[in-house]
Coordinates of C-alpha atoms in Angstrom, one line a residue:
X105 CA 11.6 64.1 -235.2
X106 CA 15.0 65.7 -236.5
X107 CA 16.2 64.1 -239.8
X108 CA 19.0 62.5 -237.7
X109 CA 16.8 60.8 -235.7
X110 CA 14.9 59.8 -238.5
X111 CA 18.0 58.0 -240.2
X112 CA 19.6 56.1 -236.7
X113 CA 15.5 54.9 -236.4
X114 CA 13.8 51.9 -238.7
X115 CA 13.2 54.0 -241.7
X116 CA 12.2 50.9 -244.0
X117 CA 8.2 51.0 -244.9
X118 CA 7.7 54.5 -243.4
X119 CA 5.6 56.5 -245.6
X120 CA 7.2 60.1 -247.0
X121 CA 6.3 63.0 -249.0
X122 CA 8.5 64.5 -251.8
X123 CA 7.5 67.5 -253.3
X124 CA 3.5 66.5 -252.9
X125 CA 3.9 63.3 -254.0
X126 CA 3.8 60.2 -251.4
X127 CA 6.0 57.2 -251.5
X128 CA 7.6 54.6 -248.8
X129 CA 10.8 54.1 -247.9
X130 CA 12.0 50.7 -248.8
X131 CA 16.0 51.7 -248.6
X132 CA 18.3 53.3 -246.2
X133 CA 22.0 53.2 -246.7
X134 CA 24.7 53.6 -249.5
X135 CA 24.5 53.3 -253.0
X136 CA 28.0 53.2 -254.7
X137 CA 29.8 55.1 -256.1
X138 CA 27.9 57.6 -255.1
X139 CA 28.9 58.9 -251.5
X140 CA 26.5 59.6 -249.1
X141 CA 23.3 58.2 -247.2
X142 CA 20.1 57.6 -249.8
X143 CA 16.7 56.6 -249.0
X144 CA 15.2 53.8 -251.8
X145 CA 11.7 54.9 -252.2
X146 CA 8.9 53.4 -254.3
X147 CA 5.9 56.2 -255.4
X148 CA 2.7 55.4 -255.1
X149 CA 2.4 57.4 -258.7
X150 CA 4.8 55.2 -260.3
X151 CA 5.2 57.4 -263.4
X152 CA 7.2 59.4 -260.5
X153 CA 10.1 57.1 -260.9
X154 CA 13.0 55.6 -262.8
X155 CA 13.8 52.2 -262.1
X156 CA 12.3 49.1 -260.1
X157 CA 15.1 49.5 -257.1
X158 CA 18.4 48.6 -258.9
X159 CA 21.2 50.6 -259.6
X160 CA 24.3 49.2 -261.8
X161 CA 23.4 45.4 -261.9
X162 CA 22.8 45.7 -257.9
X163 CA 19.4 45.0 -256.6
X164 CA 18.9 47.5 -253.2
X165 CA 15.2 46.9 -253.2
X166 CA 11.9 45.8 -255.0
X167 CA 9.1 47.7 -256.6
X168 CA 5.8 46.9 -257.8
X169 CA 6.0 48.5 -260.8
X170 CA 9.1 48.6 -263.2
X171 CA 9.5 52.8 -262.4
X172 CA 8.3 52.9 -259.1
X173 CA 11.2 53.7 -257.7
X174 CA 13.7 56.3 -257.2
X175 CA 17.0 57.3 -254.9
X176 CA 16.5 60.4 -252.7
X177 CA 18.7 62.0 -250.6
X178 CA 17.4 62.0 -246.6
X179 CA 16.9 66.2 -246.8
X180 CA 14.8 65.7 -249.5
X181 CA 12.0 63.8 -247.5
X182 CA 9.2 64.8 -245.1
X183 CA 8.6 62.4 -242.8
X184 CA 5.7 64.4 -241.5
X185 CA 4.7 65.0 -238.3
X186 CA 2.3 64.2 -235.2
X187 CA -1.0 64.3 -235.3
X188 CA -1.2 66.9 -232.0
X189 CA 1.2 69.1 -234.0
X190 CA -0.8 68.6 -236.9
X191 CA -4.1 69.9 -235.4
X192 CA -2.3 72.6 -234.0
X193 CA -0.9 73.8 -237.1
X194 CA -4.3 73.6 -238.9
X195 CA -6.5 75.1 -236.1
X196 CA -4.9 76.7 -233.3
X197 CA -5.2 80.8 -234.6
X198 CA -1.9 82.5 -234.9
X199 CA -3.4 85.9 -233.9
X200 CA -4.5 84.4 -230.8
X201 CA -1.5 83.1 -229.8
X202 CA 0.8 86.3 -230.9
X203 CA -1.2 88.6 -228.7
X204 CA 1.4 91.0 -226.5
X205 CA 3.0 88.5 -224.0
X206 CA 3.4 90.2 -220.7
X207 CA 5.4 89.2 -218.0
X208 CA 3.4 87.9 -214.9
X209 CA 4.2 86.3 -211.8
X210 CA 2.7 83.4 -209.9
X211 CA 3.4 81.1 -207.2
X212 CA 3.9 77.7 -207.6
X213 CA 4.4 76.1 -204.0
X214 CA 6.5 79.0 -202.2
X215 CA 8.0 80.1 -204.8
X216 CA 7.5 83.0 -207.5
X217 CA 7.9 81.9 -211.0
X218 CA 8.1 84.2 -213.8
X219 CA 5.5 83.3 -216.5
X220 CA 5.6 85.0 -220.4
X221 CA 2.7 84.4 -222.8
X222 CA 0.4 82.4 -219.6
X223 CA -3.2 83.7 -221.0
X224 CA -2.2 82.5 -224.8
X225 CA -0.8 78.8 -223.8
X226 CA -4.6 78.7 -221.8
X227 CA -6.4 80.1 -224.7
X228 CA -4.9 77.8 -226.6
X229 CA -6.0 74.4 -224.3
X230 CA -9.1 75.4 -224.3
X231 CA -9.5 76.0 -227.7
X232 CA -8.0 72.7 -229.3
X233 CA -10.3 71.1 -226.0
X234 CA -13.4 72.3 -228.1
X235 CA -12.5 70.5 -231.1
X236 CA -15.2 68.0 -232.3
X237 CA -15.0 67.6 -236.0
X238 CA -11.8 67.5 -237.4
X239 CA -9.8 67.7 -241.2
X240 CA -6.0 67.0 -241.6
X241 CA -6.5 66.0 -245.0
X242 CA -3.2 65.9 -246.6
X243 CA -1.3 67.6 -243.2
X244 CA 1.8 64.7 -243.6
X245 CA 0.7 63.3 -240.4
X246 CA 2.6 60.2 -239.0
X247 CA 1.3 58.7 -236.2
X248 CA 0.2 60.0 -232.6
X249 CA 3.2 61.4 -231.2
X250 CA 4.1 61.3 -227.1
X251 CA 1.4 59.1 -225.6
X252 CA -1.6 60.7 -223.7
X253 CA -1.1 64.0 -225.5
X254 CA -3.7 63.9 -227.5
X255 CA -6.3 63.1 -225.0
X256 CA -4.9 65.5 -222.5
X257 CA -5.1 68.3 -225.5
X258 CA -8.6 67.3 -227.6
X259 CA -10.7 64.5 -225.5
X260 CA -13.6 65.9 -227.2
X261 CA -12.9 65.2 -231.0
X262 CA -15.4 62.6 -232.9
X263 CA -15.4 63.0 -236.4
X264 CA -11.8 62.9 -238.1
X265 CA -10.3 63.0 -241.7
X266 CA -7.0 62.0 -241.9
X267 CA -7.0 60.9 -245.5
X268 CA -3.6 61.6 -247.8
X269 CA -1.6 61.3 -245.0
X270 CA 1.4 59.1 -243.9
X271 CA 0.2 56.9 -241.9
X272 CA 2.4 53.5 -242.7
X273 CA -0.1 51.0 -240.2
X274 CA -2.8 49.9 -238.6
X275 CA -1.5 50.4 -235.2
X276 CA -0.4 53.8 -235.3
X277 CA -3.9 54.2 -236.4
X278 CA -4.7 52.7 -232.6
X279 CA -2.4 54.6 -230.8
X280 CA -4.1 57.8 -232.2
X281 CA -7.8 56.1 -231.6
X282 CA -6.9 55.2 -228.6
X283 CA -6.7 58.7 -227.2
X284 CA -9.9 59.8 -228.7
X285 CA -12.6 57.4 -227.0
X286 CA -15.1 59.3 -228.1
X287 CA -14.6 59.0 -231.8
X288 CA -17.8 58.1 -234.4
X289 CA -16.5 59.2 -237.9
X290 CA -12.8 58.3 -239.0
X291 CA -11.3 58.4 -242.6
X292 CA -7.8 56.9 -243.3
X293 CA -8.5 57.1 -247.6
X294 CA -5.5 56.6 -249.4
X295 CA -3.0 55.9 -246.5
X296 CA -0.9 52.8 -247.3
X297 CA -1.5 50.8 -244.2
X298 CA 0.3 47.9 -243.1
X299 CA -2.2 45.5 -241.0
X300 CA -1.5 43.4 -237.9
X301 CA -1.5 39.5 -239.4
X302 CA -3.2 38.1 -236.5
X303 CA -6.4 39.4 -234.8
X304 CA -6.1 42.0 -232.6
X305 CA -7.0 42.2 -228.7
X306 CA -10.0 43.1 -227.3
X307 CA -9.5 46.8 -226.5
X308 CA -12.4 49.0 -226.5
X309 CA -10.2 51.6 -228.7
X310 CA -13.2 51.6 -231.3
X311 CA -15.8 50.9 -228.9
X312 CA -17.5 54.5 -230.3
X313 CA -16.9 54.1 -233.8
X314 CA -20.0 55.0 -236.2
X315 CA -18.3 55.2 -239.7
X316 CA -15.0 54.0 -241.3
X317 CA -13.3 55.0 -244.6
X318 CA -10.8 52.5 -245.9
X319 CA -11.0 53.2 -248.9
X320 CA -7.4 53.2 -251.3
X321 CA -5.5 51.5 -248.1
X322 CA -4.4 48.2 -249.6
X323 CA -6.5 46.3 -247.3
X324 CA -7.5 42.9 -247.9
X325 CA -11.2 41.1 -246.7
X326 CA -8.9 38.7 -244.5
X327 CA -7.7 41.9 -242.5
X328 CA -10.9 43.5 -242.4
X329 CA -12.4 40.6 -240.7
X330 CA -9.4 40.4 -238.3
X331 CA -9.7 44.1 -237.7
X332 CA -13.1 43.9 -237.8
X333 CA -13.9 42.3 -234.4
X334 CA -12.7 46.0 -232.1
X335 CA -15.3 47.9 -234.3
X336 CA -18.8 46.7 -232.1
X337 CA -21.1 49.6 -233.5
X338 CA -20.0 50.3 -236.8
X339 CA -23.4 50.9 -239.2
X340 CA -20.6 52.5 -242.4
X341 CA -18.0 50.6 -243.7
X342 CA -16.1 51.9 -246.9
X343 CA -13.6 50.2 -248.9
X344 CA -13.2 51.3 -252.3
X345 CA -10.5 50.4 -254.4
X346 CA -8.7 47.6 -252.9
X347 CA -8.1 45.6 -254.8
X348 CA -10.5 43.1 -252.5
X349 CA -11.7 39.3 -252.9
X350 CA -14.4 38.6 -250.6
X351 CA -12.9 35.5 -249.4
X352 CA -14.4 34.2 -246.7
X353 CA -18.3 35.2 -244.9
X354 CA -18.1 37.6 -241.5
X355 CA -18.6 35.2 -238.9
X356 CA -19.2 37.4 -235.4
X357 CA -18.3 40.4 -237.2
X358 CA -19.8 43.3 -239.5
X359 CA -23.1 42.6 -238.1
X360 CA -23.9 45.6 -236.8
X361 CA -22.9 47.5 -240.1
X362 CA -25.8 49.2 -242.5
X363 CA -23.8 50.7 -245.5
X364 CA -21.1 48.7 -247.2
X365 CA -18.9 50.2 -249.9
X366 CA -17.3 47.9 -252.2
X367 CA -17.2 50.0 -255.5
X368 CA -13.8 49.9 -257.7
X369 CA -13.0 46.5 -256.6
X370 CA -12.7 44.8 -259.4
X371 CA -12.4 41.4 -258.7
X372 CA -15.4 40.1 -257.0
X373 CA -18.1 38.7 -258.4
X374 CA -21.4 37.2 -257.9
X375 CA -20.4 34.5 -255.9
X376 CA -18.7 36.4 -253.5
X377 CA -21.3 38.6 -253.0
X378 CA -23.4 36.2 -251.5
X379 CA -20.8 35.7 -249.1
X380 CA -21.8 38.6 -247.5
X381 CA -25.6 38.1 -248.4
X382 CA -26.6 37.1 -245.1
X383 CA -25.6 40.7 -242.9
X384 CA -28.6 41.2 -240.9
X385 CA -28.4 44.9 -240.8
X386 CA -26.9 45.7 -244.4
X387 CA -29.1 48.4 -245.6
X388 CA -27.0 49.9 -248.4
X389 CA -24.8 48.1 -250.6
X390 CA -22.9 50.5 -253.2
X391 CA -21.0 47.9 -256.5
X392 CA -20.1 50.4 -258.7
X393 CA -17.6 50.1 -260.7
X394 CA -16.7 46.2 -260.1
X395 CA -17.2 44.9 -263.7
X396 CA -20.1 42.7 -262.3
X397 CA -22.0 41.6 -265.4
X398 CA -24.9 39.3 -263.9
X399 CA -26.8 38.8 -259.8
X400 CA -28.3 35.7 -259.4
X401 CA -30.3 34.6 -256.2
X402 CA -29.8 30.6 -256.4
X403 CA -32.7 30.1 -252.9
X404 CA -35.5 32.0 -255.0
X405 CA -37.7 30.9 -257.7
X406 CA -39.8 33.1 -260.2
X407 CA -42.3 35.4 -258.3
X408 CA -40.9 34.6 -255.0
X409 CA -38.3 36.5 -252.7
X410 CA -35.0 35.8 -251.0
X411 CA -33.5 35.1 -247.9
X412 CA -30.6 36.8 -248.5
X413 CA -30.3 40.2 -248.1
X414 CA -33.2 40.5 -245.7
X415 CA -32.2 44.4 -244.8
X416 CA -31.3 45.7 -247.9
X417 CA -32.9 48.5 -248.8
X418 CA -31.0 50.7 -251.5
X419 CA -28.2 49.0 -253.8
X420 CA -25.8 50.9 -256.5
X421 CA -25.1 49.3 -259.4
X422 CA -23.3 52.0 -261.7
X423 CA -20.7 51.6 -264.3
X424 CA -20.9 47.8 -264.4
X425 CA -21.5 45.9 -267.3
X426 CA -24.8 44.4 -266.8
X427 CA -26.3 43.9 -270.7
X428 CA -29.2 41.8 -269.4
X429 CA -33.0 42.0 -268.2
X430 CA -32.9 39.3 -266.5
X431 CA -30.6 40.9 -264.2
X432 CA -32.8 43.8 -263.2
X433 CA -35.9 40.9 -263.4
X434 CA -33.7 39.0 -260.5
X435 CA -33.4 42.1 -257.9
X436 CA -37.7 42.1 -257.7
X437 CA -36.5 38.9 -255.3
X438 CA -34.8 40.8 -252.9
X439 CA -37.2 41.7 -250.1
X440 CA -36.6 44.9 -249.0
X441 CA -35.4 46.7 -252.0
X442 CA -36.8 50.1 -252.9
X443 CA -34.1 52.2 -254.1
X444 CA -31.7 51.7 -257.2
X445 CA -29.3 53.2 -258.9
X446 CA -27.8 50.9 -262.2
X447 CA -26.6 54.4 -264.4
X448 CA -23.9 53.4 -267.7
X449 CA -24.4 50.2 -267.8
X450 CA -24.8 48.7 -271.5
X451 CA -28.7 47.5 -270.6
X452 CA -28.9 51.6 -270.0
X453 CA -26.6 53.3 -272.4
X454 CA -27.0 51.2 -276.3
X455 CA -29.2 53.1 -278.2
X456 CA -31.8 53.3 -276.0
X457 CA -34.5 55.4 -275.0
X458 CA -33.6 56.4 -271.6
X459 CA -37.5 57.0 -270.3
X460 CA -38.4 53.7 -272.1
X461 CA -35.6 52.1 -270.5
X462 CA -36.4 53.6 -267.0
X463 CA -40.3 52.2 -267.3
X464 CA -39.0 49.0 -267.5
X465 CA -36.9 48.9 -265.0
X466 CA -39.8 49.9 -262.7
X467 CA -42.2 47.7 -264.5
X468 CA -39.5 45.0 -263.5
X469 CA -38.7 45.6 -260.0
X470 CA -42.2 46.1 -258.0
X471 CA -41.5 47.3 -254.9
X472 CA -38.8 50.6 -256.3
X473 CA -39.4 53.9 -254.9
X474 CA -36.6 55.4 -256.0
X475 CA -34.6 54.6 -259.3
X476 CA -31.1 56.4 -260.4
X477 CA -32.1 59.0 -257.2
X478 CA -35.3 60.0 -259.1
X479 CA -38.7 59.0 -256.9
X480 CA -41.6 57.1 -258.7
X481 CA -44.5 58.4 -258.0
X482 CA -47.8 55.7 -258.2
X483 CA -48.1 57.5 -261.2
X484 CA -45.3 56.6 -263.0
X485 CA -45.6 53.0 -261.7
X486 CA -49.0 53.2 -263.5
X487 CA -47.7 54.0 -266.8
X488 CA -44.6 52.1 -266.7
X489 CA -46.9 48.9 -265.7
X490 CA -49.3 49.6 -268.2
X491 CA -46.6 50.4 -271.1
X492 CA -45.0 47.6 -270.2
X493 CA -48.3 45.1 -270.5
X494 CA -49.0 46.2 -273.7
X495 CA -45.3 45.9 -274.9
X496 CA -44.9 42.7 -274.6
X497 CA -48.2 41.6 -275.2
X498 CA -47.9 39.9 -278.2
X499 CA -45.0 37.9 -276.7
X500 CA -47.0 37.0 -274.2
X501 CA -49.6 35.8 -276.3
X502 CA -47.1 33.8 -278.8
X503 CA -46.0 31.9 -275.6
X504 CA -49.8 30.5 -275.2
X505 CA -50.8 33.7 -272.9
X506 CA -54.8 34.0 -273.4
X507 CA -57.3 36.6 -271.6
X508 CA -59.2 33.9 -270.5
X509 CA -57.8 32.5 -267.5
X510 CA -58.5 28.7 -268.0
X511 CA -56.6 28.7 -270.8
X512 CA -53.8 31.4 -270.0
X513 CA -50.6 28.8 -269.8
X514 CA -47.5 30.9 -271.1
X515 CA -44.3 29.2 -271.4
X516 CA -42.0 28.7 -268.4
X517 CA -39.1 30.6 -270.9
X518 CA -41.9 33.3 -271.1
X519 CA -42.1 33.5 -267.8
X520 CA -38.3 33.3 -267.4
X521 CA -37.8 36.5 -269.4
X522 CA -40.5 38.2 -267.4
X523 CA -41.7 36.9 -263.9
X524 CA -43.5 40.0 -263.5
X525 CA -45.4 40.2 -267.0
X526 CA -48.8 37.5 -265.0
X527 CA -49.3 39.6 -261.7
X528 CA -49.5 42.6 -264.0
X529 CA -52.1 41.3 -266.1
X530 CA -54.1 40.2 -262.5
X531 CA -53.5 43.7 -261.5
X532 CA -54.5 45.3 -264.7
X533 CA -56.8 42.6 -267.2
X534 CA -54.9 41.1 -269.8
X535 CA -54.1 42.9 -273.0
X536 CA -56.7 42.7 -275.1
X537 CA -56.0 41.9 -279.1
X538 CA -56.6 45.2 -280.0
X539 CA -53.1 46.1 -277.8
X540 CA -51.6 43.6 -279.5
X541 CA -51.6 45.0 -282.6
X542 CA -47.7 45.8 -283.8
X543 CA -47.0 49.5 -283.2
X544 CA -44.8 51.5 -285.8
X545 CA -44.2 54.3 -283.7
X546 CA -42.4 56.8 -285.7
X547 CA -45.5 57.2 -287.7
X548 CA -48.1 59.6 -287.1
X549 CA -51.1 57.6 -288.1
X550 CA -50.4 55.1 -285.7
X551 CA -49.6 57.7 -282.6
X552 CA -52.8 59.4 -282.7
X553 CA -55.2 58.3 -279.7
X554 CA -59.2 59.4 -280.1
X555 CA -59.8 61.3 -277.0
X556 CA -62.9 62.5 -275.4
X557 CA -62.5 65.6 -273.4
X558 CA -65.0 66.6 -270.7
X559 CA -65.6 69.7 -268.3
X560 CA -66.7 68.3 -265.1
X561 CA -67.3 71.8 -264.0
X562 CA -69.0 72.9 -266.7
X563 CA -72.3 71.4 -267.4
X564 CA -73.1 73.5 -270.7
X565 CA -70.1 72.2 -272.0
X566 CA -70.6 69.3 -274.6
X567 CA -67.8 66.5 -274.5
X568 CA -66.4 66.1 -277.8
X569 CA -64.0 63.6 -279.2
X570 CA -60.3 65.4 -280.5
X571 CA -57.5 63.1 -282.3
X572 CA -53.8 63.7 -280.3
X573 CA -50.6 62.7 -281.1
X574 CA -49.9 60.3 -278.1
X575 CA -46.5 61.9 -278.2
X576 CA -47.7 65.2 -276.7
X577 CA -46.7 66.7 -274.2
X578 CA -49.3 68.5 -271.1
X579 CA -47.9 71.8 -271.8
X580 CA -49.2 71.5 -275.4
X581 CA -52.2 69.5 -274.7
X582 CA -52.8 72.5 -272.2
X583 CA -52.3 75.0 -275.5
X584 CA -54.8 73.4 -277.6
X585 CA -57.5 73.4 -275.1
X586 CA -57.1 76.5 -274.3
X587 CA -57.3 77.5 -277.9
X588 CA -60.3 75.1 -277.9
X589 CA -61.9 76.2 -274.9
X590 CA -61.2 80.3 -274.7
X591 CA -59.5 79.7 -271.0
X592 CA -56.0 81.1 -270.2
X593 CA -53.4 78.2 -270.7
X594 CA -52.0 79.1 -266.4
X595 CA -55.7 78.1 -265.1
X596 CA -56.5 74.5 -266.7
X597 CA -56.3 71.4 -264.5
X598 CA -56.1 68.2 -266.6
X599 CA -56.6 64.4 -265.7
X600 CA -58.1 61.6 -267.4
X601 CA -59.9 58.6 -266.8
X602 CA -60.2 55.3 -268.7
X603 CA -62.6 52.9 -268.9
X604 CA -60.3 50.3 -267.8
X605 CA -60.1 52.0 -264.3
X606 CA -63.3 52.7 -263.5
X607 CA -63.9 55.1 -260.6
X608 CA -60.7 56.2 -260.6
X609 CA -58.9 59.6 -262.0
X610 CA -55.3 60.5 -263.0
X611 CA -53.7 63.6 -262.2
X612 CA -52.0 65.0 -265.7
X613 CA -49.6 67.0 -263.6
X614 CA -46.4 67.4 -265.1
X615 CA -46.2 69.6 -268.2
X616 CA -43.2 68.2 -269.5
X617 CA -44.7 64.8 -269.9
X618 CA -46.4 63.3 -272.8
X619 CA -49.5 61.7 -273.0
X620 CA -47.9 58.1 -273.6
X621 CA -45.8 58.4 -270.2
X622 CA -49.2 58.4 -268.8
X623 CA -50.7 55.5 -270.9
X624 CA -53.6 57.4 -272.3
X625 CA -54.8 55.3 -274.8
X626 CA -57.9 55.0 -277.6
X627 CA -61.3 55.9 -275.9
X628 CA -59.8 57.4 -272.4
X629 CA -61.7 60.8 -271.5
X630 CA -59.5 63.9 -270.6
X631 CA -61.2 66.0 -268.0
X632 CA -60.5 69.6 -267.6
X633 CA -61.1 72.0 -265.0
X634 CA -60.3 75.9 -264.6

């Protein structure tokens, strides 16, 4: 499109690009005194501009922001081009098309026609015809160009990025998807797209469609719904940073999707969320960033699960603001759950120890196999249920907890605080009083555990009994036994057992660990093998 043609067209809301930076036309004409034709754009960087759209006491158009906007004159701006010229910019190889053109000649009918460059133009074809995945990130494409082109030129393309372009609305995103039936995987990120206001018909232009990034499109829940309806088998749905309120539930729509990205959104809340609670097939939800400070499931009470969410599987809950346990108590009622990720929150960033903090979580949360992207292995579980018991044992106990079961009635606050804390002591006995004793952990005295260590292997080997800092790591148990023992450090295996687990041994296995992440406590036999 010549510049000329650009200016006699509807210029108003197409998007431009000025020297890298995007904006969109919301002016065309003249701006006295100053001859000439100007085009009144407002940035999306509004520290790009000068003024809100008036000039002299004269109103010519209105910005968001009070330098948003700027006058530019019409050979200043790219208005970008099609998305065929695009992908032929960005993949078709100039040395294949400079080879030596020779002349040929072919008939065409009766007649002999003349033909320069023929191989090139057909090397070409069938080059942009082999296109599948393709990246036009930031290639100032505008829309699809002369209808049917693209199909005739690259029917076979199905994964697309054309995020960072200028794309100014939804339906030149149509026109292009409607050349590319086969299309799974389309990004739009950071394209300022206009949306139709009613819903849209029933075209099978999506009717392939996997995975869709919306994400930094100004596009509202309304319009996703609306839209929503010509996407039948999308599982990925991302719209971060929208600015979204999720104001109504998907009724017909969205059911087929399994990932939903919400993160940077910064108004919704709780409430809203379970607007969206009841997505059959959501298996990944991904909040961060959204300011959310508390989840509450209303249908569930202590110790029992959900009906919302039934899918859910993995949820993200970084950078928020969640300060509570009770929070992290409440997701052990969603049904599915076994992956988390909650990273800078306050609950995980005051002061805290960051292992003791991640035992708890677990402790909290039953069914977790996966927490900040880091597995827990049965053994961790172990510890962290254990550690957990004994931590809050003597709140337990305050509340009216007792080891005898006929007269174990802790307090319904108690229980409140932590639903878990009775189906751990079924799983593992209730803390006895000597767990309940109050630790001071930064002294050594009270960190030492009386250990007996064993050689399973070796039957002229007496078991003795060795005072350890619970603090200490495997690697430098692994030192002193070997010390003790006369056996290279690289060929000891250790595990323990405890009395409290009869019949059963645990694997020592990382050397990094200490003995307290594996809840080795008084009386517990290490046993070592070479």
């Amino acid at each position: 499109m010549t510049m000329t043609d650009t200016l006699t067209s509807d210029v108003i809301g197409r998007r431009v690009e000025v020297n890298g930076e995007h904006a969109t036309v919301r002016f065309s004409g003249v701006v006295p005194p100053v001859a000439g034709h100007w085009l009144g754009v407002e940035w999306d960087n509004p520290e790009r501009g000068k003024h809100d759209g008036s000039h002299e006491g004269t109103v010519y158009f209105k910005c968001r922001h009070p330098t948003g906007g700027s006058f530019i004159r019409p050979n200043k701006v790219n208005f970008g081009v099609d998305l065929l010229t695009a992908i032929k910019n960005r993949y078709v190889l100039e040395g294949e098309l400079e080879e030596e053109e020779e002349e040929e000649i072919v008939t065409i009918g009766n007649k002999p026609v003349e033909t320069v460059g023929f191989d090139s133009v057909v090397k070409q074809q069938s080059q942009l015809s082999k296109l599948q995945e393709v990246s036009l990130r930031n290639c100032a494409v505008n829309g699809a160009g002369d209808r049917g082109a693209i199909a005739a030129a690259c029917p076979n393309i199905r994964s697309i990025d054309l995020s960072k372009n200028l794309l100014s609305s939804w339906d030149e995103v149509v026109a292009i998807a409607d050349q590319l039936r086969r299309l799974e995987v389309l990004n739009l990120s950071e394209n300022k797209l206009t949306f139709p206001s009613g819903s849209p018909p029933p075209s099978g232009t999506f009717s392939a469609l996997n995975e869709l990034v919306l994400n930094r499109t100004g596009i509202t829940w309304a319009q996703v719904l609306r839209c929503a309806s010509g996407w039948p088998v999308l599982e990925k749905l991302y719209l971060e940073s929208n600015d979204i309120v999720i104001s109504e539930r998907p009724v017909d729509v969205l059911q087929t999707v399994k990932v939903l990205d919400l993160s940077s959104n910064q108004l919704i809340d709780e409430n809203q969320l379970l607007l969206i609670a009841h997505l059959p097939r959501l298996e990944q939800l991904i909040l961060s960033d959204i300011g959310i400070s508390s989840i509450h499931f209303p249908d569930a009470g202590i110790g029992c699960k959900t009906s919302t969410f039934p899918s859910l599987q993995y949820l993200v809950l970084n950078d928020n603001q969640i300060s509570h346990w009770s929070v992290i108590s409440e997701l052990d009622k969603l049904p599915s759950l076994h992956a988390l990720s909650c990273a800078r929150n306050p609950l995980t960033e005051r002061g805290r120890d960051a292992q003791t903090t991640r035992q708890h979580i677990i402790a909290r949360v039953g069914q977790l196999r996966t927490l900040n992207k880091c597995a827990v292995e049965p053994e961790e579980r172990r510890g962290a249920e254990l550690d957990y018991r004994k931590a809050f044992g003597a709140e337990w106990k305050a509340a009216g907890g007792h080891q005898d079961p006929d007269r174990d009635r802790p307090s319904a606050d108690f229980l409140a605080a932590h639903p878990r804390y009775q189906l751990l002591c079924r799983k593992y006995g209730a803390p006895e009083d000597g767990e309940l004793k109050t630790q001071q952990p930064f002294r050594l005295k009270n960190q030492l555990l009386t250990l007996k260590i064993k050689c399973p292997n070796e039957l002229d080997q007496e078991v003795v009994e060795k005072p350890l800092p619970e603090s200490m790591t495997i690697q430098k148990v692994k030192g002193f036994l070997s010390r003790l023992l006369k056996v290279p450090v690289a060929k000891l295996l250790l595990s323990y057992e405890s009395p409290k687990m009869p019949g059963r041994e645990i694997e020592l296995e990382n050397d990094q660990q200490s003995l307290q992440f594996y809840s080795v406590e008084n009386g517990d036999c290490l046993l070592v093998r070479w």
